[in-house]
mmCIF file of C-alpha atoms in Angstrom:
data_model
loop_
_atom_site.group_PDB
_atom_site.id
_atom_site.type_symbol
_atom_site.label_atom_id
_atom_site.label_comp_id
_atom_site.label_asym_id
_atom_site.label_seq_id
_atom_site.Cartn_x
_atom_site.Cartn_y
_atom_site.Cartn_z
ATOM 1 C CA MET S 12 0.130 -0.097 -0.079
ATOM 2 C CA LYS S 13 1.224 3.465 -0.939
ATOM 3 C CA ILE S 14 0.559 5.779 1.973
ATOM 4 C CA LEU S 15 1.435 9.614 1.809
ATOM 5 C CA LEU S 16 2.067 10.863 5.387
ATOM 6 C CA THR S 17 1.710 14.461 6.146
ATOM 7 C CA GLY S 18 3.449 16.398 9.305
ATOM 8 C CA ALA S 19 6.010 13.796 8.490
ATOM 9 C CA ASN S 20 8.558 15.583 11.080
ATOM 10 C CA GLY S 21 5.993 16.412 13.526
ATOM 11 C CA PHE S 22 5.871 14.461 17.143
ATOM 12 C CA VAL S 23 3.442 11.952 15.694
ATOM 13 C CA GLY S 24 4.195 11.831 12.045
ATOM 14 C CA ALA S 25 7.848 11.311 12.858
ATOM 15 C CA ARG S 26 7.105 7.911 14.782
ATOM 16 C CA ILE S 27 4.962 6.992 11.925
ATOM 17 C CA ARG S 28 7.766 7.262 9.481
ATOM 18 C CA ALA S 29 10.040 5.581 11.693
ATOM 19 C CA ALA S 30 7.641 2.615 12.188
ATOM 20 C CA ALA S 31 6.681 1.870 8.236
ATOM 21 C CA PRO S 32 7.771 2.824 4.544
ATOM 22 C CA VAL S 33 5.785 5.891 3.842
ATOM 23 C CA ILE S 34 5.757 8.619 1.248
ATOM 24 C CA CYS S 35 6.481 12.222 3.136
ATOM 25 C CA ALA S 36 4.675 15.177 2.059
ATOM 26 C CA PRO S 37 6.069 18.537 1.932
ATOM 27 C CA SER S 38 4.992 20.952 4.431
ATOM 28 C CA LEU S 39 1.464 22.088 3.731
ATOM 29 C CA ARG S 40 1.625 25.335 5.663
ATOM 30 C CA GLY S 41 -0.116 28.005 3.688
ATOM 31 C CA ALA S 42 -0.885 25.268 0.913
ATOM 32 C CA GLU S 43 -3.868 26.360 -1.404
ATOM 33 C CA LYS S 44 -5.891 23.586 -3.150
ATOM 34 C CA GLU S 45 -4.162 23.385 -6.365
ATOM 35 C CA ASP S 46 -1.080 22.815 -4.360
ATOM 36 C CA ILE S 47 -2.731 19.878 -2.852
ATOM 37 C CA ASP S 48 -4.142 18.520 -6.007
ATOM 38 C CA ARG S 49 -0.818 18.657 -7.682
ATOM 39 C CA LEU S 50 0.816 16.653 -4.576
ATOM 40 C CA ILE S 51 -2.104 13.977 -4.749
ATOM 41 C CA ASP S 52 -1.943 13.715 -8.687
ATOM 42 C CA THR S 53 2.099 13.226 -8.457
ATOM 43 C CA VAL S 54 1.904 10.578 -5.687
ATOM 44 C CA GLN S 55 -1.496 8.756 -6.585
ATOM 45 C CA PRO S 56 -1.674 7.232 -2.893
ATOM 46 C CA ASP S 57 -3.759 4.220 -1.582
ATOM 47 C CA ALA S 58 -4.337 5.889 1.841
ATOM 48 C CA ILE S 59 -3.185 9.369 3.388
ATOM 49 C CA LEU S 60 -2.433 9.752 6.954
ATOM 50 C CA HIS S 61 -2.814 13.460 7.827
ATOM 51 C CA THR S 62 -1.003 14.393 11.119
ATOM 52 C CA ALA S 63 -0.405 18.044 10.044
ATOM 53 C CA ALA S 64 -1.914 20.684 12.026
ATOM 54 C CA ILE S 65 -1.667 23.633 14.355
ATOM 55 C CA SER S 66 -2.378 22.015 17.806
ATOM 56 C CA ASP S 67 -1.249 24.718 19.928
ATOM 57 C CA ILE S 68 -4.390 26.114 21.815
ATOM 58 C CA GLY S 69 -2.773 29.289 22.214
ATOM 59 C CA ALA S 70 -1.394 29.463 19.042
ATOM 60 C CA CYS S 71 -4.831 29.087 17.326
ATOM 61 C CA ALA S 72 -6.221 31.904 19.354
ATOM 62 C CA LYS S 73 -3.519 34.170 18.261
ATOM 63 C CA ASP S 74 -3.728 33.542 14.814
ATOM 64 C CA PRO S 75 -7.481 32.358 13.745
ATOM 65 C CA GLU S 76 -7.021 32.739 10.252
ATOM 66 C CA GLY S 77 -4.026 30.728 10.062
ATOM 67 C CA SER S 78 -5.079 27.892 12.217
ATOM 68 C CA TYR S 79 -8.345 27.843 10.189
ATOM 69 C CA HIS S 80 -6.349 27.411 6.992
ATOM 70 C CA ALA S 81 -4.335 24.905 8.560
ATOM 71 C CA ASN S 82 -6.766 22.837 10.733
ATOM 72 C CA VAL S 83 -10.075 22.778 8.578
ATOM 73 C CA LEU S 84 -9.260 24.159 4.878
ATOM 74 C CA VAL S 85 -6.040 21.988 4.200
ATOM 75 C CA PRO S 86 -8.039 18.711 5.352
ATOM 76 C CA GLU S 87 -10.931 19.820 3.269
ATOM 77 C CA TYR S 88 -8.600 20.168 0.075
ATOM 78 C CA LEU S 89 -7.159 16.480 0.932
ATOM 79 C CA ALA S 90 -10.665 15.247 1.056
ATOM 80 C CA LYS S 91 -11.691 16.760 -2.460
ATOM 81 C CA ALA S 92 -8.400 15.519 -4.066
ATOM 82 C CA ALA S 93 -8.060 12.183 -2.308
ATOM 83 C CA ASN S 94 -9.557 10.427 -5.651
ATOM 84 C CA GLY S 95 -10.423 7.125 -3.852
ATOM 85 C CA ALA S 96 -7.488 7.263 -1.199
ATOM 86 C CA LYS S 97 -8.180 6.189 2.274
ATOM 87 C CA LEU S 98 -8.246 9.225 4.502
ATOM 88 C CA VAL S 99 -7.163 9.056 8.125
ATOM 89 C CA LEU S 100 -6.992 12.403 9.770
ATOM 90 C CA PHE S 101 -6.079 13.379 13.372
ATOM 91 C CA SER S 102 -8.591 15.251 15.241
ATOM 92 C CA SER S 103 -8.493 15.777 19.134
ATOM 93 C CA ASP S 104 -9.739 14.836 22.223
ATOM 94 C CA GLN S 105 -10.359 18.450 22.882
ATOM 95 C CA VAL S 106 -13.757 18.400 21.179
ATOM 96 C CA TYR S 107 -15.049 17.350 24.796
ATOM 97 C CA SER S 108 -12.884 20.194 26.222
ATOM 98 C CA GLY S 109 -16.408 21.631 27.289
ATOM 99 C CA ALA S 110 -18.173 18.375 28.084
ATOM 100 C CA LYS S 111 -19.144 17.604 32.009
ATOM 101 C CA GLY S 112 -19.635 14.243 33.401
ATOM 102 C CA ASP S 113 -18.629 11.465 35.671
ATOM 103 C CA LYS S 114 -18.076 8.926 32.800
ATOM 104 C CA PRO S 115 -15.648 8.740 30.182
ATOM 105 C CA PHE S 116 -16.872 10.657 27.009
ATOM 106 C CA THR S 117 -18.322 8.890 23.998
ATOM 107 C CA GLU S 118 -17.948 9.904 20.459
ATOM 108 C CA ASP S 119 -21.446 11.760 20.670
ATOM 109 C CA ASP S 120 -20.594 13.872 23.882
ATOM 110 C CA VAL S 121 -18.900 16.744 22.005
ATOM 111 C CA ALA S 122 -18.950 19.998 23.647
ATOM 112 C CA THR S 123 -16.203 22.299 22.514
ATOM 113 C CA ALA S 124 -14.563 25.206 24.861
ATOM 114 C CA ASN S 125 -11.758 26.482 22.593
ATOM 115 C CA LEU S 126 -11.027 27.703 19.255
ATOM 116 C CA TYR S 127 -8.994 24.916 18.248
ATOM 117 C CA ALA S 128 -11.719 22.405 19.309
ATOM 118 C CA GLU S 129 -14.181 24.218 17.320
ATOM 119 C CA GLU S 130 -11.952 24.236 14.169
ATOM 120 C CA LYS S 131 -11.370 20.248 14.747
ATOM 121 C CA LEU S 132 -15.073 19.529 14.805
ATOM 122 C CA GLU S 133 -15.724 21.695 11.792
ATOM 123 C CA MET S 134 -12.737 19.874 10.198
ATOM 124 C CA GLU S 135 -14.731 16.437 11.061
ATOM 125 C CA ASN S 136 -17.969 17.486 9.721
ATOM 126 C CA ARG S 137 -16.746 19.096 6.285
ATOM 127 C CA VAL S 138 -14.312 15.997 5.405
ATOM 128 C CA LEU S 139 -17.178 13.455 6.455
ATOM 129 C CA ALA S 140 -19.495 15.142 4.099
ATOM 130 C CA ILE S 141 -17.018 15.201 1.302
ATOM 131 C CA ASP S 142 -15.919 11.274 1.998
ATOM 132 C CA PRO S 143 -18.137 9.382 4.467
ATOM 133 C CA ASN S 144 -15.332 6.738 4.308
ATOM 134 C CA ALA S 145 -12.737 9.115 5.830
ATOM 135 C CA VAL S 146 -11.404 8.300 9.522
ATOM 136 C CA MET S 147 -11.327 11.084 11.940
ATOM 137 C CA LEU S 148 -8.994 10.074 15.034
ATOM 138 C CA ARG S 149 -9.791 12.117 18.061
ATOM 139 C CA ALA S 150 -6.350 11.739 19.783
ATOM 140 C CA THR S 151 -5.473 12.639 23.388
ATOM 141 C CA TRP S 152 -2.190 14.203 24.876
ATOM 142 C CA MET S 153 0.724 12.144 23.706
ATOM 143 C CA TYR S 154 4.344 11.300 25.184
ATOM 144 C CA ASP S 155 7.675 10.163 24.398
ATOM 145 C CA MET S 156 11.091 10.552 25.132
ATOM 146 C CA PRO S 157 12.582 13.043 22.751
ATOM 147 C CA MET S 158 13.575 11.768 19.422
ATOM 148 C CA PHE S 159 16.892 12.690 17.840
ATOM 149 C CA GLY S 160 16.576 15.258 14.854
ATOM 150 C CA VAL S 161 12.812 15.999 15.793
ATOM 151 C CA PRO S 162 11.479 18.744 17.775
ATOM 152 C CA ASN S 163 10.147 17.940 21.302
ATOM 153 C CA ARG S 164 7.371 19.089 23.080
ATOM 154 C CA SER S 165 6.701 19.105 26.742
ATOM 155 C CA ASN S 166 4.888 15.965 27.756
ATOM 156 C CA LEU S 167 3.893 13.894 30.637
ATOM 157 C CA ILE S 168 7.231 11.620 30.611
ATOM 158 C CA THR S 169 9.307 14.868 30.113
ATOM 159 C CA MET S 170 7.328 16.621 33.071
ATOM 160 C CA PHE S 171 7.997 13.721 35.418
ATOM 161 C CA LEU S 172 11.681 13.418 34.386
ATOM 162 C CA ASN S 173 12.050 17.303 34.984
ATOM 163 C CA ALA S 174 10.322 17.275 38.345
ATOM 164 C CA ALA S 175 12.516 14.567 39.443
ATOM 165 C CA ILE S 176 15.658 16.232 38.190
ATOM 166 C CA THR S 177 14.651 19.651 39.976
ATOM 167 C CA GLN S 178 12.793 18.553 42.738
ATOM 168 C CA LYS S 179 10.515 21.525 42.084
ATOM 169 C CA PRO S 180 6.785 21.052 43.690
ATOM 170 C CA LEU S 181 4.620 18.887 41.612
ATOM 171 C CA ALA S 182 0.958 19.476 42.120
ATOM 172 C CA LEU S 183 -1.489 16.767 40.834
ATOM 173 C CA SER S 184 -5.079 15.869 41.586
ATOM 174 C CA LYS S 185 -6.628 12.550 42.730
ATOM 175 C CA GLU S 186 -9.888 13.679 41.131
ATOM 176 C CA GLU S 187 -8.397 14.450 37.593
ATOM 177 C CA PHE S 188 -8.619 11.693 34.926
ATOM 178 C CA ARG S 189 -7.152 12.116 31.559
ATOM 179 C CA GLY S 190 -6.451 9.740 28.563
ATOM 180 C CA ILE S 191 -2.790 10.028 27.878
ATOM 181 C CA THR S 192 -1.253 7.919 25.172
ATOM 182 C CA TYR S 193 2.364 6.540 24.574
ATOM 183 C CA VAL S 194 2.931 8.011 21.077
ATOM 184 C CA ARG S 195 4.617 5.119 19.591
ATOM 185 C CA GLU S 196 1.479 3.030 20.286
ATOM 186 C CA VAL S 197 -0.375 5.983 18.339
ATOM 187 C CA ALA S 198 1.903 5.637 15.519
ATOM 188 C CA GLU S 199 1.240 1.754 15.261
ATOM 189 C CA GLN S 200 -2.446 2.271 15.883
ATOM 190 C CA THR S 201 -2.444 4.836 13.125
ATOM 191 C CA LEU S 202 -0.850 2.660 10.243
ATOM 192 C CA GLN S 203 -3.553 -0.016 11.413
ATOM 193 C CA ALA S 204 -6.531 2.833 11.152
ATOM 194 C CA VAL S 205 -6.666 2.645 7.538
ATOM 195 C CA ASN S 206 -8.908 -0.508 8.055
ATOM 196 C CA LEU S 207 -11.176 1.348 10.075
ATOM 197 C CA PRO S 208 -15.153 2.121 8.662
ATOM 198 C CA GLY S 209 -15.177 5.740 7.904
ATOM 199 C CA GLY S 210 -16.279 8.024 10.904
ATOM 200 C CA ALA S 211 -15.008 9.437 14.233
ATOM 201 C CA TYR S 212 -13.162 7.431 16.571
ATOM 202 C CA ASN S 213 -11.901 8.179 20.224
ATOM 203 C CA PHE S 214 -8.222 7.291 19.822
ATOM 204 C CA GLY S 215 -5.914 6.783 22.653
ATOM 205 C CA SER S 216 -5.449 5.340 26.076
ATOM 206 C CA GLU S 217 -8.482 5.348 28.527
ATOM 207 C CA ALA S 218 -7.840 7.166 31.604
ATOM 208 C CA ASP S 219 -7.685 4.327 34.517
ATOM 209 C CA VAL S 220 -5.945 6.319 37.052
ATOM 210 C CA SER S 221 -5.512 9.711 38.142
ATOM 211 C CA MET S 222 -3.046 12.169 37.307
ATOM 212 C CA TYR S 223 -1.757 11.790 40.927
ATOM 213 C CA ALA S 224 -1.765 8.113 40.745
ATOM 214 C CA LEU S 225 0.085 8.297 37.366
ATOM 215 C CA ALA S 226 2.914 10.158 39.282
ATOM 216 C CA GLU S 227 3.043 7.836 41.975
ATOM 217 C CA LEU S 228 3.349 5.003 39.353
ATOM 218 C CA PHE S 229 5.992 6.853 37.946
ATOM 219 C CA MET S 230 7.907 6.880 41.019
ATOM 220 C CA LYS S 231 7.150 3.109 41.627
ATOM 221 C CA LYS S 232 8.578 2.100 38.483
ATOM 222 C CA THR S 233 11.611 4.224 38.114
ATOM 223 C CA GLY S 234 12.794 4.617 41.679
ATOM 224 C CA MET S 235 12.948 8.292 41.087
ATOM 225 C CA LYS S 236 11.456 10.758 43.827
ATOM 226 C CA LEU S 237 9.097 13.467 42.816
ATOM 227 C CA ASN S 238 8.097 16.312 45.039
ATOM 228 C CA LEU S 239 4.562 15.348 44.749
ATOM 229 C CA GLN S 240 1.913 17.507 46.254
ATOM 230 C CA GLU S 241 -2.003 16.888 46.095
ATOM 231 C CA LYS S 242 -4.372 19.638 44.784
ATOM 232 C CA SER S 243 -8.093 19.656 44.588
ATOM 233 C CA GLY S 244 -10.276 19.630 41.742
ATOM 234 C CA GLY S 245 -9.266 19.440 38.106
ATOM 235 C CA GLU S 246 -11.026 19.050 34.642
ATOM 236 C CA ASN S 247 -11.476 15.331 33.350
ATOM 237 C CA LEU S 248 -10.650 14.804 29.918
ATOM 238 C CA TRP S 249 -11.323 11.295 29.361
ATOM 239 C CA MET S 250 -12.889 9.068 26.564
ATOM 240 C CA ASN S 251 -14.723 5.853 26.291
ATOM 241 C CA CYS S 252 -12.903 3.924 23.223
ATOM 242 C CA ALA S 253 -15.353 1.140 22.928
ATOM 243 C CA LYS S 254 -16.000 2.087 19.403
ATOM 244 C CA LEU S 255 -12.540 1.740 18.300
ATOM 245 C CA LYS S 256 -12.219 -1.488 20.248
ATOM 246 C CA ASN S 257 -15.339 -3.060 18.315
ATOM 247 C CA ALA S 258 -13.827 -1.955 15.442
ATOM 248 C CA GLY S 259 -10.595 -3.968 15.954
ATOM 249 C CA GLY S 260 -8.357 -1.361 17.182
ATOM 250 C CA GLY S 261 -7.318 -0.355 20.939
ATOM 251 C CA PHE S 262 -4.720 1.130 23.005
ATOM 252 C CA GLU S 263 -3.202 0.318 26.509
ATOM 253 C CA THR S 264 -4.856 2.142 29.434
ATOM 254 C CA THR S 265 -2.652 5.355 30.382
ATOM 255 C CA ALA S 266 -1.379 3.608 33.535
ATOM 256 C CA GLU S 267 0.007 0.504 30.907
ATOM 257 C CA GLY S 268 1.177 2.965 28.491
ATOM 258 C CA LEU S 269 3.261 4.611 30.919
ATOM 259 C CA ALA S 270 4.761 1.241 32.370
ATOM 260 C CA THR S 271 5.425 0.313 28.924
ATOM 261 C CA CYS S 272 7.157 3.395 27.860
ATOM 262 C CA ILE S 273 9.405 3.459 31.120
ATOM 263 C CA GLU S 274 10.370 -0.165 30.329
ATOM 264 C CA ASP S 275 11.099 0.663 26.448
ATOM 265 C CA TYR S 276 13.602 3.410 27.802
ATOM 266 C CA ASN S 277 15.011 1.408 30.742
ATOM 267 C CA LEU S 278 14.441 4.541 32.765
ATOM 268 C CA SER S 279 14.448 2.319 35.902
ATOM 269 C CA LEU S 280 18.070 2.460 35.618
ATOM 270 C CA LEU S 281 18.171 6.468 36.425
ATOM 271 C CA GLY S 282 16.496 5.735 39.902
ATOM 272 C CA GLN S 283 19.311 3.555 40.762
#
């Protein structure tokens, strides 16, 4: 299968590129419909994995025109140009940023609370109207150790490591639950997502423990000490991934994924 990958130098795209042979698209920043048409005509892919986006919530708010182009219009151009190629596009768990409830959110529980979330939801609706067979992956916050030659964003594992090194107080809540996913598992599952029926899927680890408990797990698995402090409250951003599981996909839980990451990088050696 000939796979075209966008965002190949990004946090997710770089891991997909390392996991499988793909054709890496050039940067689509500022690309217009004619540019996308030309790219698809040249590559003639069987599948398109679209990971490129402006995902920083603050950056979207500061540049709404630029973020709308990247997060809504470029995916729409891809859908119009796909010519039968299977489309797999990254959306976000931020589409639940305004949702409330004491149970993980299903795909029907959307409620947006920021511009980025609104753009992602509009993108889903526009693309699915063009191509009902397209797959929308509502991805969680992701983490990994730094990858050589690729910009690394602050994430769960680097937050814990920095806290262990500096011993600065780390305040987390026993009441806050959030699905957080090991990005290498995301890369593997994204390559399999070309087999999913069209539609939106909650895509990532389910939150089985609180943020505070995750920090405790990190200390237990690595032997490192954190200056861990408890804070009250916190917003839950958790998803029910039954739809994905029923379609043959699925992830380790947040706690299981963190344990796998620690084992993959032998981080327990740092605590000795």
